[in-house]
Short mmCIF file of C-alpha atoms and ligand atoms in Angstrom, two decimals:
data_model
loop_
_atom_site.label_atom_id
_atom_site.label_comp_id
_atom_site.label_asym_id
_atom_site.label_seq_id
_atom_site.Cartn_x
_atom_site.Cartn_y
_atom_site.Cartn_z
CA UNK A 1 15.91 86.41 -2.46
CA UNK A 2 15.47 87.18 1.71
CA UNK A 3 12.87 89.97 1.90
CA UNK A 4 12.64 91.82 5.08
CA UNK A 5 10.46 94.99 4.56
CA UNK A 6 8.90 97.07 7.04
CA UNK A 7 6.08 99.88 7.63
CA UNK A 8 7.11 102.63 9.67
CA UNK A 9 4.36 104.91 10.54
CA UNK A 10 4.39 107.20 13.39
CA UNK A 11 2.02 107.14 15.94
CA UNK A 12 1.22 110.83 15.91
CA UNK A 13 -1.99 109.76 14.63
CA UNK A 14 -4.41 107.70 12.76
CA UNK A 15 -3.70 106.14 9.20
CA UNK A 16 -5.42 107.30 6.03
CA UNK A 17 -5.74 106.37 2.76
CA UNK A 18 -1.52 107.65 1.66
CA UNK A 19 -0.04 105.41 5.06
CA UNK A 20 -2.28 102.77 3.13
CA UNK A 21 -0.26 102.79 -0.33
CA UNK A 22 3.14 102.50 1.40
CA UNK A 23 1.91 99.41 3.71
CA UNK A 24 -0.04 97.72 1.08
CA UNK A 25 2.56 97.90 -0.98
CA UNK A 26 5.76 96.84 1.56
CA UNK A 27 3.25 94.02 2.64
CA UNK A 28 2.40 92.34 -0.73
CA UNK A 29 6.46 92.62 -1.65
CA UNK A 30 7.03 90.61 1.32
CA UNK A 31 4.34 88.36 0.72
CA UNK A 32 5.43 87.66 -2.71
CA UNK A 33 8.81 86.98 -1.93
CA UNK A 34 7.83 84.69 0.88
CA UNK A 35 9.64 87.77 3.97
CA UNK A 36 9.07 88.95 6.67
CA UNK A 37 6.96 92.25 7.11
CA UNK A 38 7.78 94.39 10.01
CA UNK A 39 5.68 97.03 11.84
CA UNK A 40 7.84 99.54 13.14
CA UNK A 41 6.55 102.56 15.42
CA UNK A 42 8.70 105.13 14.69
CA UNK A 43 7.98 107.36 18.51
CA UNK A 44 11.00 109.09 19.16
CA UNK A 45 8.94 112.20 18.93
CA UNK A 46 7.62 111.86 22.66
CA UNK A 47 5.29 114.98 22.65
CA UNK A 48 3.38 114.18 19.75
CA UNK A 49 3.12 109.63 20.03
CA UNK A 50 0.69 108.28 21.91
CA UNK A 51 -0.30 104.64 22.68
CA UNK A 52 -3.23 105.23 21.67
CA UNK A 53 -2.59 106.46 18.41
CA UNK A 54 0.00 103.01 18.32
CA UNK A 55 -3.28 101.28 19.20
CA UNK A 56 -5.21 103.05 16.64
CA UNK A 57 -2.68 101.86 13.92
CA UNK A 58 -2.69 98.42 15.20
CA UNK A 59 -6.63 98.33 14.98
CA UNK A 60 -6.44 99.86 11.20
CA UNK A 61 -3.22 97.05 10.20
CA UNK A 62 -5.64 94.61 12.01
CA UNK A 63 -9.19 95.71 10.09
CA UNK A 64 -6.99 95.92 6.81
CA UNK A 65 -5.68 92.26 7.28
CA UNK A 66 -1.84 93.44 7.27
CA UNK A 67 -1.09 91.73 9.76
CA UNK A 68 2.98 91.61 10.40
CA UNK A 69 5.57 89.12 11.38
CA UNK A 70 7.32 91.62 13.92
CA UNK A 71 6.80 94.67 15.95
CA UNK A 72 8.95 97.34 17.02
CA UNK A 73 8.93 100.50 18.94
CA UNK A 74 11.71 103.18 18.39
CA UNK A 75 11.13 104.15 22.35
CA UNK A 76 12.21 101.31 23.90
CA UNK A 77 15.92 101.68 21.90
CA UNK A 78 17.78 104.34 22.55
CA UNK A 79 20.66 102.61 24.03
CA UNK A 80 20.71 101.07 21.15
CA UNK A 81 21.28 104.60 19.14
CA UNK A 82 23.59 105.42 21.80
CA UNK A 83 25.54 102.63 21.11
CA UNK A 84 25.47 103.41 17.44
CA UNK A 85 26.05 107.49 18.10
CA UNK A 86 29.05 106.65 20.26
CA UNK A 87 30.59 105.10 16.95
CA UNK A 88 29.73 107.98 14.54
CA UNK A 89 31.22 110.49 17.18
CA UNK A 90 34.45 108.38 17.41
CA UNK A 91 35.12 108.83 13.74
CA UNK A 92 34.87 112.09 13.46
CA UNK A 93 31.26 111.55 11.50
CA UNK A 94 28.72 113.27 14.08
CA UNK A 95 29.53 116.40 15.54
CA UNK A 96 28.16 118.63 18.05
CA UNK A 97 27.11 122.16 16.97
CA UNK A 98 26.12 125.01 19.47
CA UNK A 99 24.16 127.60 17.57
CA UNK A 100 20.48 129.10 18.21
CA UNK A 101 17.78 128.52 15.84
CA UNK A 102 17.66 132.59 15.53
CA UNK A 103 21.60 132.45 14.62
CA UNK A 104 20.88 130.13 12.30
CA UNK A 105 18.11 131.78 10.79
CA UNK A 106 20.21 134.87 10.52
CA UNK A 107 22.87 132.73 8.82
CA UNK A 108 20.96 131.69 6.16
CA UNK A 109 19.04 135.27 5.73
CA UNK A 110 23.07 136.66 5.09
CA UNK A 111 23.84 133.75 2.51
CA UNK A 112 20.44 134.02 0.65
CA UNK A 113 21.51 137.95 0.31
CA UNK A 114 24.81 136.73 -0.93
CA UNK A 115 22.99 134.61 -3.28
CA UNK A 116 24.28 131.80 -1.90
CA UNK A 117 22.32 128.50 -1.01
CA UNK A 118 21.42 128.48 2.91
CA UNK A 119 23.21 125.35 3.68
CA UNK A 120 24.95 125.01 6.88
CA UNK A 121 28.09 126.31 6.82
CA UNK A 122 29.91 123.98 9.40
CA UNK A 123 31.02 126.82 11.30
CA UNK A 124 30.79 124.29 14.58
CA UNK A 125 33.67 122.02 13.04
CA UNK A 126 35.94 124.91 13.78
CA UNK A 127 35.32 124.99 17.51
CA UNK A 128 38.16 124.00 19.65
CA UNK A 129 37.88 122.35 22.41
CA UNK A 130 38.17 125.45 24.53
CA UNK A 131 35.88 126.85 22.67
CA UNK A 132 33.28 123.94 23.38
CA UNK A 133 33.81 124.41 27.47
CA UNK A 134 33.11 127.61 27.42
CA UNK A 135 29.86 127.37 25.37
CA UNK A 136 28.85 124.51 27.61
CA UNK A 137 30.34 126.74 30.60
CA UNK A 138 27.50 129.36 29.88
CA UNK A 139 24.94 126.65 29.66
CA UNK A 140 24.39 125.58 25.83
CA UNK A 141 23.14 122.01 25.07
CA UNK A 142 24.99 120.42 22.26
CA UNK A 143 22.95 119.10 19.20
CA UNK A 144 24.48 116.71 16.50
CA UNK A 145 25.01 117.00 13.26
CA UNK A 146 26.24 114.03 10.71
CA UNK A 147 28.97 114.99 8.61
CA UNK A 148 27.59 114.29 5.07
CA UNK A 149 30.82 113.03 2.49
CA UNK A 150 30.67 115.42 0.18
CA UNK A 151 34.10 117.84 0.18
CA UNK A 152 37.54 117.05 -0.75
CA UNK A 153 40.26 116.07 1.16
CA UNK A 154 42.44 119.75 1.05
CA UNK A 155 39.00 121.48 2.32
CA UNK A 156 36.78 119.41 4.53
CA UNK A 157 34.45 122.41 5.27
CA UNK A 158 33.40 123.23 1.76
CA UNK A 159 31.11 120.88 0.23
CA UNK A 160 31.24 120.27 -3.50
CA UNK A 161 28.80 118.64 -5.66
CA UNK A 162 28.96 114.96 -4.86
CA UNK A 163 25.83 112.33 -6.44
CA UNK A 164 24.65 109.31 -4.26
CA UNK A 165 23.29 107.05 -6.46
CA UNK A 166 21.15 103.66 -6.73
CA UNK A 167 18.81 101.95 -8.29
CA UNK A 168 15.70 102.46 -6.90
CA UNK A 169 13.12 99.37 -7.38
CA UNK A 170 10.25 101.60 -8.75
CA UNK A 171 12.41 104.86 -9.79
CA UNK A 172 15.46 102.97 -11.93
CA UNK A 173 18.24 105.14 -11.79
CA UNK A 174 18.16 107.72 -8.99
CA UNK A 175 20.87 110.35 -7.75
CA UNK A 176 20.64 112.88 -4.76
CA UNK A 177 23.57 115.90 -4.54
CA UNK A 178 24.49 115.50 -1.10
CA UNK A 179 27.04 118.32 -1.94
CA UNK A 180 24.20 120.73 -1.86
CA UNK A 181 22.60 119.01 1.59
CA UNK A 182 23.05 121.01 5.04
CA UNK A 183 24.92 118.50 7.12
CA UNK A 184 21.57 116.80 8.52
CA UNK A 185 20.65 117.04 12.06
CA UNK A 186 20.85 113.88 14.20
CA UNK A 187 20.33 114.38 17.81
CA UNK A 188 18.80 117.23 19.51
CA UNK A 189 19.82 119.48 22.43
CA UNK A 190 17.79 117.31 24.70
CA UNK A 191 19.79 114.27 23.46
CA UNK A 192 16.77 112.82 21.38
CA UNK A 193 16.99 111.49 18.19
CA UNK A 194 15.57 112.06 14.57
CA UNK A 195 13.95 110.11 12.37
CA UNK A 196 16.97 110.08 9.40
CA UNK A 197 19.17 108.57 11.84
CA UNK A 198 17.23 105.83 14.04
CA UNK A 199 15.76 104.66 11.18
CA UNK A 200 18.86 103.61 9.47
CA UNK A 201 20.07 101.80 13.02
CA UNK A 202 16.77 100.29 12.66
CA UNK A 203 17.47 98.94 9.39
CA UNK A 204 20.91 97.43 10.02
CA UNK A 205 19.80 95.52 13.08
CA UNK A 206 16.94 94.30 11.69
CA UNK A 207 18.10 92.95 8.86
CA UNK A 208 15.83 94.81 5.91
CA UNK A 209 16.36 93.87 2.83
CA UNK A 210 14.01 96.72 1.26
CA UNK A 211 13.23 99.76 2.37
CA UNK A 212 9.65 100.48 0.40
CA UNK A 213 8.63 104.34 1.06
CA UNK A 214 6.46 107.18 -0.68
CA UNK A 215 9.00 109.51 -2.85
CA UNK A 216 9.12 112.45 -0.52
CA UNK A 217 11.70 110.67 1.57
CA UNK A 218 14.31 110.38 -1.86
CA UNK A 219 16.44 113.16 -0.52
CA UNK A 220 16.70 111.76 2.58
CA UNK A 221 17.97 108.29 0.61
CA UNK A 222 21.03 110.06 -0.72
CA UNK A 223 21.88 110.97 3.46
CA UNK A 224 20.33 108.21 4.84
CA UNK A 225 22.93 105.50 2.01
CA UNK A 226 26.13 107.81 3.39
CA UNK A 227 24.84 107.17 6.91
CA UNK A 228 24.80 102.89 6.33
CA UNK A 229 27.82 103.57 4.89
CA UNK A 230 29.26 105.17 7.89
CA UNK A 231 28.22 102.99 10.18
CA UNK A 232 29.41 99.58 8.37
CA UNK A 233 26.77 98.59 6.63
CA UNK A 234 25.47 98.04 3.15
CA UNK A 235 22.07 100.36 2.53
CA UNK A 236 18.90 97.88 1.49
CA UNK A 237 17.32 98.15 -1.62
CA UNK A 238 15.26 101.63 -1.78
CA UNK A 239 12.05 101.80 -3.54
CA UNK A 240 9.96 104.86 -3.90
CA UNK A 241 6.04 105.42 -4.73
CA UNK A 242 4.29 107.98 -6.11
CA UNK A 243 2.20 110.13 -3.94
CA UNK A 244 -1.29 109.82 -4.00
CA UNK A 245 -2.98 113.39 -5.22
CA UNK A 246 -7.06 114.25 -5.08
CA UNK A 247 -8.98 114.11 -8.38
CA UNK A 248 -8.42 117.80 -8.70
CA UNK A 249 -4.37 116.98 -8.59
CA UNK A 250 -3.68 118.54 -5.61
CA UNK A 251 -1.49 116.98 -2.57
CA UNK A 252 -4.09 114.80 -0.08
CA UNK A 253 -3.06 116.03 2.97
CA UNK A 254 -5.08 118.78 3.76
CA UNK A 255 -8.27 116.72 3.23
CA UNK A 256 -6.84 113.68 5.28
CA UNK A 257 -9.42 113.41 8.13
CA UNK A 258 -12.02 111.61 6.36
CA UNK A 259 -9.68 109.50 4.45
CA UNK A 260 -8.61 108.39 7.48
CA UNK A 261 -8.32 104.07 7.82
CA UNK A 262 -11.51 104.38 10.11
CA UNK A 263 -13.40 107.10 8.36
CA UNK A 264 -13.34 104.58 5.29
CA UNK A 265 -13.99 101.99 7.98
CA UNK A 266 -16.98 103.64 9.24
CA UNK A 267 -18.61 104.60 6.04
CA UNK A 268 -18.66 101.14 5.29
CA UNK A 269 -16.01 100.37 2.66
CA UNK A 270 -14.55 97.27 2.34
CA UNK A 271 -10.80 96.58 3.36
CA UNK A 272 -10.35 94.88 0.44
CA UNK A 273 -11.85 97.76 -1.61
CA UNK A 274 -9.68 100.28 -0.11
CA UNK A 275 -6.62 97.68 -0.48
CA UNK A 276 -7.19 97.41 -3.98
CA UNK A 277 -7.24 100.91 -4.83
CA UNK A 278 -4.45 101.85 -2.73
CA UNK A 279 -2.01 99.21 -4.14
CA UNK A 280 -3.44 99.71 -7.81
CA UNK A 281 -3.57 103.30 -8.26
CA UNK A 282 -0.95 104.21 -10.62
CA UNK A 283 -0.08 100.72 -11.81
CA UNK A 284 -0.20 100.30 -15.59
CA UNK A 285 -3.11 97.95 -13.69
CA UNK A 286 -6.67 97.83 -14.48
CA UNK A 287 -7.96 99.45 -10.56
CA UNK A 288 -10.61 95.94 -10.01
CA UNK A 289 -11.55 95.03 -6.92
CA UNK A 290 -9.50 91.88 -5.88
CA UNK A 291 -11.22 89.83 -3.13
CA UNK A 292 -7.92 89.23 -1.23
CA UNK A 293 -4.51 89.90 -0.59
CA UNK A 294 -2.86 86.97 -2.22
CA UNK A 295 -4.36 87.72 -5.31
CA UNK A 296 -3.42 91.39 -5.02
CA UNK A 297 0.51 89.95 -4.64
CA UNK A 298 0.33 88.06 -8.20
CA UNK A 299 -0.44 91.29 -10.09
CA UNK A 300 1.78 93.49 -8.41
CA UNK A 301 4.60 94.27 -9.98
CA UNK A 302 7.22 97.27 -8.80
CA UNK A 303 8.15 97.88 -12.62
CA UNK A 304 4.47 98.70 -13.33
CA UNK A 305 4.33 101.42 -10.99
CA UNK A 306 4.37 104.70 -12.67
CA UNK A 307 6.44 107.75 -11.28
CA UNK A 308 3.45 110.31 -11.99
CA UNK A 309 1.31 111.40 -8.60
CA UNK A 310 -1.49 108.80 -8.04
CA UNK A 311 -5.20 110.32 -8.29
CA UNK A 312 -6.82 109.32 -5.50
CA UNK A 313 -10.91 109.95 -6.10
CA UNK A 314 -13.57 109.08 -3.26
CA UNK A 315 -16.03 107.73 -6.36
CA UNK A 316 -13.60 105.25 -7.70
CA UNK A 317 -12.97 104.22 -4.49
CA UNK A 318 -16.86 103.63 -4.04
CA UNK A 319 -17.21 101.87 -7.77
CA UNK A 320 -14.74 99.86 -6.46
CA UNK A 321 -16.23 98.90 -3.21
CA UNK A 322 -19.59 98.34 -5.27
CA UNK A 323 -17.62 95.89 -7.72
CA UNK A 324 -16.11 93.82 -5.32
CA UNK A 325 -19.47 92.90 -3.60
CA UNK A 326 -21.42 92.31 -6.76
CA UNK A 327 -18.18 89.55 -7.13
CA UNK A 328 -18.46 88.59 -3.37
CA UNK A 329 -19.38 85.11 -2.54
CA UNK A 330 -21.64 84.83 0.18
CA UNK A 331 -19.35 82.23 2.31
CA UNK A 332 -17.33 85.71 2.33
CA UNK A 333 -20.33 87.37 3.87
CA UNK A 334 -22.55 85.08 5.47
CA UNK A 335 -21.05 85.86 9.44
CA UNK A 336 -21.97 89.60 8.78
CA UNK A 337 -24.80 89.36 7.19
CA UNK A 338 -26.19 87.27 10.05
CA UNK A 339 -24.96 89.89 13.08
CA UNK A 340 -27.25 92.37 10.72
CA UNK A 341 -29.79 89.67 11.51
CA UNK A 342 -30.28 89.07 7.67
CA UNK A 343 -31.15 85.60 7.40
CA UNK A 344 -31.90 85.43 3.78
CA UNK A 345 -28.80 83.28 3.08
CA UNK A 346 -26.91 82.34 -0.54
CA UNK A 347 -30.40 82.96 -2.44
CA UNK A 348 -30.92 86.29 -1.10
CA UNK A 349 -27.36 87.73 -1.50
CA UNK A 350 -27.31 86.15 -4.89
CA UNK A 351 -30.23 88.55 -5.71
CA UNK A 352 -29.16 91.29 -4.19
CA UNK A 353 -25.38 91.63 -4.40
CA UNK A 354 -25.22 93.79 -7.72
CA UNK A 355 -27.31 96.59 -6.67
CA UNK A 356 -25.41 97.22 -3.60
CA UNK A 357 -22.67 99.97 -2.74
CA UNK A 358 -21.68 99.27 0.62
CA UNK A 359 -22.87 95.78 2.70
CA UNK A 360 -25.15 98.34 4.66
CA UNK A 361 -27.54 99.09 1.85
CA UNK A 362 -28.26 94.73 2.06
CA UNK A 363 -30.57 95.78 4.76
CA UNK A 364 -32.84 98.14 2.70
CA UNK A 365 -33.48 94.71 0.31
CA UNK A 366 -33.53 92.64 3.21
CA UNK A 367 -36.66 94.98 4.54
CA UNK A 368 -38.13 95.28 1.17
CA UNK A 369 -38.25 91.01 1.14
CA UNK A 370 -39.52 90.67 4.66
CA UNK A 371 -40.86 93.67 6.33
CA UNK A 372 -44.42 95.05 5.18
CA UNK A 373 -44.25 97.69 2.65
CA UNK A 374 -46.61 100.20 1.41
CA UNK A 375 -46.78 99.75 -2.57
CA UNK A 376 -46.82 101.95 -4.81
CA UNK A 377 -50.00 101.27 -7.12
CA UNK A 378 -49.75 102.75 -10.68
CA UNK A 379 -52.52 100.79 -12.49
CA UNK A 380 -54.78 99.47 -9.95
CA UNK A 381 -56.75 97.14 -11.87
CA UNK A 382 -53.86 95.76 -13.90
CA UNK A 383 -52.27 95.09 -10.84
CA UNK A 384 -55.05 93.14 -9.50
CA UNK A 385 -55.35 91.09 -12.28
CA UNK A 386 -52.25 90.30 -12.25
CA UNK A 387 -52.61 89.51 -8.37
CA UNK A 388 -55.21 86.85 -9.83
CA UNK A 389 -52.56 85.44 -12.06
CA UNK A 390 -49.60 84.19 -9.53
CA UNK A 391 -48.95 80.79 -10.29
CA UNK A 392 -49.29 78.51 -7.29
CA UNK A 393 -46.49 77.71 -4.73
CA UNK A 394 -43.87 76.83 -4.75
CA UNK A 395 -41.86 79.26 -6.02
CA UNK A 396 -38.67 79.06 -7.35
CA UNK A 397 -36.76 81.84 -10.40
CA UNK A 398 -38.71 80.26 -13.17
CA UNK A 399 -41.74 81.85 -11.58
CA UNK A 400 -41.50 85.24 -12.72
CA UNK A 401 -41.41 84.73 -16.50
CA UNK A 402 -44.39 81.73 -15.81
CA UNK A 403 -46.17 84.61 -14.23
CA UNK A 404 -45.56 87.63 -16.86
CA UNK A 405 -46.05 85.62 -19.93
CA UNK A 406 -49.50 84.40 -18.33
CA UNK A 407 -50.21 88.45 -17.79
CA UNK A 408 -48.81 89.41 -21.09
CA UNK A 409 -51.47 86.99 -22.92
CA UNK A 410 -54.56 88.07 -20.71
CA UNK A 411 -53.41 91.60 -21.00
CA UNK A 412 -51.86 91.68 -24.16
CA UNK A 413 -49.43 94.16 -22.49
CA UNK A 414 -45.63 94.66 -22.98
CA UNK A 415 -42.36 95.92 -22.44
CA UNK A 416 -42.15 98.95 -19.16
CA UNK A 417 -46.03 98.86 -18.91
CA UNK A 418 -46.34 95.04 -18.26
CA UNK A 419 -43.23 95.27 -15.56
CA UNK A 420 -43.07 98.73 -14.46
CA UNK A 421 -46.35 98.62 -12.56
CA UNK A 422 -45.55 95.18 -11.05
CA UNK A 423 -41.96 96.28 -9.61
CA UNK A 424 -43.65 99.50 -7.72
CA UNK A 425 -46.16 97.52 -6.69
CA UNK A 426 -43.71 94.24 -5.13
CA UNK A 427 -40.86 96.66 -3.76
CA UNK A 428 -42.80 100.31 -3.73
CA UNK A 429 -39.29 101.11 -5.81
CA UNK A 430 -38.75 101.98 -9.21
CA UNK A 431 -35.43 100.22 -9.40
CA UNK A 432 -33.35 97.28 -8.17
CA UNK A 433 -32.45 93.56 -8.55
CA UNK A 434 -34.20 91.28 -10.61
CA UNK A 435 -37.77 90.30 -9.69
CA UNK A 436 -37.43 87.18 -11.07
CA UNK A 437 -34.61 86.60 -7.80
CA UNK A 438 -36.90 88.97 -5.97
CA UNK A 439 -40.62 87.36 -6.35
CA UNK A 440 -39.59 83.82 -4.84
CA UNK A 441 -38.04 85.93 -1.96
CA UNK A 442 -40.95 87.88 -1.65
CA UNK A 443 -43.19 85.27 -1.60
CA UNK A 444 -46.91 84.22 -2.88
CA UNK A 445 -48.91 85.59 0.25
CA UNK A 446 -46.49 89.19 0.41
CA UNK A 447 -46.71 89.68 -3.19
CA UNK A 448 -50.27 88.76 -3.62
CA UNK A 449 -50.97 91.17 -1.12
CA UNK A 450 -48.95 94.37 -2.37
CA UNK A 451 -50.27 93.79 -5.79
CA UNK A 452 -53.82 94.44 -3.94
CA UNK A 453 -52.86 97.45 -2.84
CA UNK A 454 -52.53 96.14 0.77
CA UNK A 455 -49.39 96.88 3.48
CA UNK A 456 -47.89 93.47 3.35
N1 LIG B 501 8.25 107.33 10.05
C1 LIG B 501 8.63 107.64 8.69
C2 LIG B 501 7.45 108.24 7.96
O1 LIG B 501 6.32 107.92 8.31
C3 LIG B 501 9.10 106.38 8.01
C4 LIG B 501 9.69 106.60 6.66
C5 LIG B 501 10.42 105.35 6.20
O2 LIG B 501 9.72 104.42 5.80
O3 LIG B 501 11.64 105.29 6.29
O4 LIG B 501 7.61 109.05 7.09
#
């Protein structure tokens, strides 16, 4: 099978965490299938895109290692959609409507009084052409509307219940009622297009195979099939996620700003954290950390994606950051970990990888192994003594329980009271790694030293 898939955010602002889920999740299809993965910057709303949002997105794609095969920018072709326009007008399929927003509002206030739905009642098919000038005489814009196919033959105007259907790759069986669907709007007064309609164009000419989206655009699947249709094509394969909800099941997107790509980014998660999470989250997966991207395409698997909302929750997404660098191999690290100028290579991160959250909290161990510390002396003269008892150098793991079985027979103490007293004294903490990683870091001269009592 040819995958093409694409990712079509908008550049009307940053990613976050939801943008992530739809990427991830278009990407690794692609991947596994061997396609092409398209980025596609979908900036036909002029006010609102910026470059530098485009920028920003590239930056987050970039950090996240998504990187694509193709970029495209909906700016750069509207001659294109012109072109395409042009052939929906010709048959009759796009048609140009005249009213106000406030008549239209006032439409829909009358049929909702009626008790009938507010759907556009195609009053602008009944123009003539007369009619037309003279609305264009006193200065009204046409805007476009795409004639959905849903009414019969004997009465074009009045839509009747009419089901699009396919089979959606994550959804199975899915039908939308265009019937009850206001003919959708496709170009503006000021001749710009929407979304519904460039999109589709987009599609055609570049060849997608799958069109991978979160399930608030299934409605506009039923419109957006009839418009492929219409314009000679055959729609691509649709698949819809789940939307991802917070812990307390609500919808995301008021709380987006700090589940933004580079909020995550700057509290230190991992991309391949947040990658894992985002393309795991309502799986009938286990959500583990996976340590890259290619081993995140194995597992996934489009019939294992459940059709309930996706709980997104800040502390899974830190457990999960937290797991994957107690798994992370230090080759992995090693570049970073130098730039923090922590030189304490394989042995150190060994030690010190599973009692880390984020890579920044390396540095804390990194000071407590080779910056002086004040200790924290609970039992001064046990601690001395056991000062006295450090085997000599060198040093290696098999030190520590050399050391504490020489200080459990001279002291004939056990259990918390023979280590308790040593690990405040050596890291002035009452919890973290492993002294017996920690005490050849450390070293004979340090931890003879803090055992005294003495900054060291
Ligand atoms: N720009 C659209 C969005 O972000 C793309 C939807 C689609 O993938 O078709 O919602």
């Amino acid at each position: 099978m040819t995958v093409t898939a694409r990712f079509a955010p908008s550049p009307t602002g940053r990613l976050h965490i939801g943008n992530v889920r739809t990427a991830v999740l278009n990407w690794l299809f692609a991947r596994k299938h061997g396609g092409t993965f398209i980025l596609r910057l979908d900036d036909t709303d002029r006010q609102r895109s910026t470059e530098e949002f485009a920028e920003g997105i590239r930056e987050d794609l970039r950090w996240l290692g998504l990187v694509w095969g193709r970029e495209e920018r909906q700016s750069s072709r509207t001659a294109r959609y012109d072109e395409m326009a042009e052939k929906l007008k010709k048959a009759g399929r796009l048609y140009p409507c005249y009213e106000t927003e406030e008549e239209l509002e006032r439409r829909r206030k009358r049929q909702l009084a009626r008790g009938e739905p507010p759907i556009y009642d195609r009053s602008a098919l009944r123009l003539t052409d007369e009619d037309r000038s003279k609305l264009e005489a006193e200065g009204r814009r046409p805007y476009w509307r795409f004639r959905l196919d849903n009414s019969e033959p004997s009465n074009p105007l009045k839509p009747v219940p009419t089901l699009v259907d396919w089979v959606d790759l994550i959804r199975r069986d899915q039908s939308v009622d265009v019937g009850s669907l206001s003919d959708p709007v496709m170009i503006r007064t000021d001749g710009t297009y929407l979304y519904t309609f460039t999109s589709v164009v987009d599609d055609i000419d570049f060849g997608v195979t799958h069109v991978i989206r979160g399930e608030d655009h299934v409605t506009n699947t039923g419109v957006q099939i009839q418009l492929f249709r219409a314009l000679g094509a055959e729609p691509p394969i649709f698949g819809h996620h789940s939307l991802l909800v917070g812990a307390d099941g609500q919808a995301l997107s008021k709380r987006l700003g700090h589940l933004s790509v580079l909020a995550l980014r700057e509290a230190g998660f991992e991309p391949m954290a947040v990658l894992s999470l985002a393309a795991l989250l309502g799986t009938s997966e286990a959500v583990e950390p996976h340590q890259s991207l290619d081993e995140l395409a194995k597992l996934i698997d489009f019939d294992h994606i459940s059709r309930a909302p996706a709980r997104f929750d800040e502390a899974e997404l830190r457990s999960v950051n937290a797991r994957l660098l107690h798994q992370t191999p230090y080759e992995t690290v090693k570049d970073r970990l130098e730039s923090m100028g922590i030189t304490g290579g394989e042995a150190f991160w060994f030690a010190i990888r599973g009692n880390i959250t984020f890579l920044a909290d390396t540095r804390e161990w990194w000071e407590v192994v080779s910056q002086p510390l004040t200790p924290t002396i609970e039992d001064e003269a046990y601690c001395r003594r056991a000062a006295e008892l450090l085997p000599p150098p060198p040093w290696d793991e098999s030190t520590w329980s050399k050391w504490t079985d020489a200080i459990k027979a001279d002291t004939g103490r056990k259990g918390r009271a023979l280590f308790h007293p040593l690990r405040l004294a050596l890291t002035a903490r009452e919890q973290g790694p492993e002294l017996k990683a920690l005490l050849p870091l450390i070293g004979p001269e340090r931890a003879a030293a803090r055992l005294r009592g003495e900054v060291a």
